[in-house]
Coordinates of C-alpha atoms in Angstrom, one line a residue:
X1 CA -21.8 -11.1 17.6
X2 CA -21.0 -10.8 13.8
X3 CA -19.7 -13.8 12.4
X4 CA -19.3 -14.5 8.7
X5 CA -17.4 -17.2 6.8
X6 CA -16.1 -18.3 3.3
X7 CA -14.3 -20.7 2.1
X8 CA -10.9 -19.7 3.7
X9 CA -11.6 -17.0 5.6
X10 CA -13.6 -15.9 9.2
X11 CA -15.0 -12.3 9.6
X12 CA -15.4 -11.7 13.4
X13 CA -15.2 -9.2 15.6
X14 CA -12.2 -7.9 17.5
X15 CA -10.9 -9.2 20.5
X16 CA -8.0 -7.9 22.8
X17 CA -5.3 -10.6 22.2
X18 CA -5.6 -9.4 18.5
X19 CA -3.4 -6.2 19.3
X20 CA 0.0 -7.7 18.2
X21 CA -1.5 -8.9 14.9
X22 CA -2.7 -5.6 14.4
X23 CA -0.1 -3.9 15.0
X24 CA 2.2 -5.9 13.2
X25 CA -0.2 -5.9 10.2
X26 CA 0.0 -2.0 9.7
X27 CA 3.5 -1.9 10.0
X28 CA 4.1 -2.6 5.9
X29 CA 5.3 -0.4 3.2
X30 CA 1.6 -0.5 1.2
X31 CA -0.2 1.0 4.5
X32 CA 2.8 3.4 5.3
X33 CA 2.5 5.0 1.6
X34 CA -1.6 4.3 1.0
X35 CA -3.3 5.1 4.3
X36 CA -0.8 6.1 7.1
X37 CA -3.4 6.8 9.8
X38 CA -3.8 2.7 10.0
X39 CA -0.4 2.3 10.9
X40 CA 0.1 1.4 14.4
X41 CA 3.5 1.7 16.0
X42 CA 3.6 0.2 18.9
X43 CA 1.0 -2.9 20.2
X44 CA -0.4 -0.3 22.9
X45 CA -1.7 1.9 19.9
X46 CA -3.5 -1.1 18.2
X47 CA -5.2 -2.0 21.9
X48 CA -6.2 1.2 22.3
X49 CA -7.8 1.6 18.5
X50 CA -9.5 -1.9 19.3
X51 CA -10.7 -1.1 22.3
X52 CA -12.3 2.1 20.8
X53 CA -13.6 -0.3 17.5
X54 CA -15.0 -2.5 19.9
X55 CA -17.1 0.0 21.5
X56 CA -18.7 0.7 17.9
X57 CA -20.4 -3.0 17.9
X58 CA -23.8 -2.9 17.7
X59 CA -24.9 0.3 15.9
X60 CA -24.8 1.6 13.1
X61 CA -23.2 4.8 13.7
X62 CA -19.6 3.4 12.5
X63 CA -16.9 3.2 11.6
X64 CA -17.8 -1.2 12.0
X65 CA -14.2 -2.5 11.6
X66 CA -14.3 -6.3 11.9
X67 CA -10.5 -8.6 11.7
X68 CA -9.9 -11.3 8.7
X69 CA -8.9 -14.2 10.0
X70 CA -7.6 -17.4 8.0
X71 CA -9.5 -20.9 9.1
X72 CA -6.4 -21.9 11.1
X73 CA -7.1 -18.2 12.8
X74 CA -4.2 -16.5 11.6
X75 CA -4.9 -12.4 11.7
X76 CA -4.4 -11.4 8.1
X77 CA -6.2 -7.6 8.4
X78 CA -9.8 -6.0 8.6
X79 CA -12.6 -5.0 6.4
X80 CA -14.9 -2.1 7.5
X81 CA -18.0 0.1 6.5
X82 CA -17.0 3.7 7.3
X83 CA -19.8 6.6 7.5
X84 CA -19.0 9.4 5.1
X85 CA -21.7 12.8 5.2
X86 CA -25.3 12.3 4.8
X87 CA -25.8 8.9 4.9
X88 CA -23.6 7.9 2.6
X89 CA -21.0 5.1 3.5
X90 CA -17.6 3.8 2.3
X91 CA -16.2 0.0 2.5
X92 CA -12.5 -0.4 3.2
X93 CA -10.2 -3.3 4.0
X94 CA -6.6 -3.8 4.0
X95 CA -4.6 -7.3 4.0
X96 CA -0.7 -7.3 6.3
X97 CA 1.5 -7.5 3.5
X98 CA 2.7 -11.0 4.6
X99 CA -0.9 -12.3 3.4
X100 CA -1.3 -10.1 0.0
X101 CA -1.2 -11.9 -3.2
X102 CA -4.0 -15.1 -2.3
X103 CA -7.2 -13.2 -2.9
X104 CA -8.2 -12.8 0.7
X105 CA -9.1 -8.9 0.1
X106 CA -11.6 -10.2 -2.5
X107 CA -12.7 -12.8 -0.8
X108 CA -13.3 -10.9 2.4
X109 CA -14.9 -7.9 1.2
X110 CA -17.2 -10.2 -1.5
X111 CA -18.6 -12.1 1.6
X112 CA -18.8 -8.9 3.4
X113 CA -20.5 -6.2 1.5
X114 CA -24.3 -7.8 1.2
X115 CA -24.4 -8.6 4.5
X116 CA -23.4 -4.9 5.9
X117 CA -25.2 -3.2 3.3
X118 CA -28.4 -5.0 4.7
X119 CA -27.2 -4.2 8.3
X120 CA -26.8 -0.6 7.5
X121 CA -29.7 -0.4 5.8
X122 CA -28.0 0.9 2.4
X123 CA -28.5 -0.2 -1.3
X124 CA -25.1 1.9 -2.4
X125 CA -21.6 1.8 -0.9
X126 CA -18.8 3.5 -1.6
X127 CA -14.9 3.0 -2.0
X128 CA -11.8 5.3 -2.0
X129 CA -8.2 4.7 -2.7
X130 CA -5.3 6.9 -3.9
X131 CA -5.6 6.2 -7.5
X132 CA -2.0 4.4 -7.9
X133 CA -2.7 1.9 -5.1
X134 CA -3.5 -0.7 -7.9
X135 CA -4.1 -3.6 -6.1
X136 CA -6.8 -1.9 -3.6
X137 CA -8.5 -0.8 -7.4
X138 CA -8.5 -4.4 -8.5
X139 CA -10.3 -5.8 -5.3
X140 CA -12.9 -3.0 -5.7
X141 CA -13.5 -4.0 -9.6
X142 CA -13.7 -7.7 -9.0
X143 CA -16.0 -7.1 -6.4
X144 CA -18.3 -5.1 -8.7
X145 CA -17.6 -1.8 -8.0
X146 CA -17.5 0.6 -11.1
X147 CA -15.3 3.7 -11.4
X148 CA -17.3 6.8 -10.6
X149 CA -14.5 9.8 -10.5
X150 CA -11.0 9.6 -10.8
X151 CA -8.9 12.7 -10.6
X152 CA -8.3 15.2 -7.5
X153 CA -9.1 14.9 -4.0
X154 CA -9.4 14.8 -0.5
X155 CA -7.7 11.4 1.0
X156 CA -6.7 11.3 5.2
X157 CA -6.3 15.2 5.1
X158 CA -4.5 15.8 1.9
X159 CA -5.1 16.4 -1.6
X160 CA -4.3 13.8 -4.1
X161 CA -4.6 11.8 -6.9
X162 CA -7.9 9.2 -5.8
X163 CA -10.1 7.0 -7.8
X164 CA -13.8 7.1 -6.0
X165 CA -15.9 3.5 -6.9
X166 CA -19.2 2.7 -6.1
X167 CA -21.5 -0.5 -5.8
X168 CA -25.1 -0.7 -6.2

C-alpha cells in the first residue's frame, strides 16, 4: 500500500467511497479551462476512473494516480506520475478549488516526487501545463523544476500555448 505523509497532508491510495470527493473536486473552473479530461460529471464517472486507477497499483506501467488527503481526511485532489514515450515520465497533481491557496499542491508533490522517482526507477521527471495556468507553474518552480521549453504544443489533443519543466 503506498502511504506517504507531511506535515498536513496524507498521500494514499484510492479507495471507492472517494468517488464523491472526486467528482466534486473536478467540477471547478481551473480544471474545466486547464485540463478538461479530469473533470468528472457525475460521481459514477469518478468510480469508474477510480476503479480503473486502482487497477494500476503495483506496477509501474502508469498512469500511478494517488488522492491528497488533509490530516482530518478531507479529499483535497491527487498527485500522479504519468508515462509519456520512451521511458520518459511526467508528474501531475491538481488541488479542488475549495482547497487552493494553502500550499497543499507544493506540499504534496515535494513529499511526492523522490519517493516515485525511486519507485519508477527514474533520476528525471517531467511537468506540463498550458503556459497561463500560473499557479500550476509556481508549484512546479518551488518544487525545483526549471523551465525547459515554453512555446507551442500538444496538451490533451490540442495545440496550445504550454510551458514543459523538468526536475533532475
Amino acid at each position: 500500500m503506498f502511504l506517504l505523509e507531511t506535515d498536513r497532508l496524507t498521500i494514499t491510495e484510492f479507495t471507492p467511497d472517494m468517488a464523491q470527493a472526486v467528482h466534486m473536486n473536478s467540477l471547478d473552473e481551473d480544471t474545466r479551462r486547464f485540463v478538461p479530461d479530469e473533470v468528472f460529471e457525475t460521481v459514477e464517472d469518478a468510480a469508474d476512473t477510480i476503479d480503473f486507477l486502482t487497477s494500476q497499483y503495483g506496477g509501474t506501467e502508469g498512469p500511478l494516480v494517488y488522492p491528497v488527503l488533509t490530516k482530518d481526511g478531507a479529499n483535497v485532489g491527487y498527485v500522479q506520475a504519468v508515462p509519456l514515450d520512451e521511458g520518459q515520465w511526467e508528474v501531475g497533481y491538481h488541488i479542488g478549488g475549495a482547497y487552493t491557496k494553502r500550499g497543499y499542491a507544493t506540499e504534496a508533490v515535494s513529499a511526492f516526487l523522490p519517493v516515485i522517482m525511486q519507485k519508477l526507477g527514474i533520476d528525471k521527471i517531467s511537468g506540463i501545463c498550458v503556459s497561463e495556468n500560473l499557479a500550476s507553474r509556481r508549484v512546479m518552480e518551488k518544487c525545483g523544476f526549471r523551465l525547459e521549453y515554453e512555446g507551442e504544443g500538444e496538451y490533451q489533443g490540442e495545440k496550445r500555448n504550454i510551458a514543459r519543466y523538468v526536475k533532475e
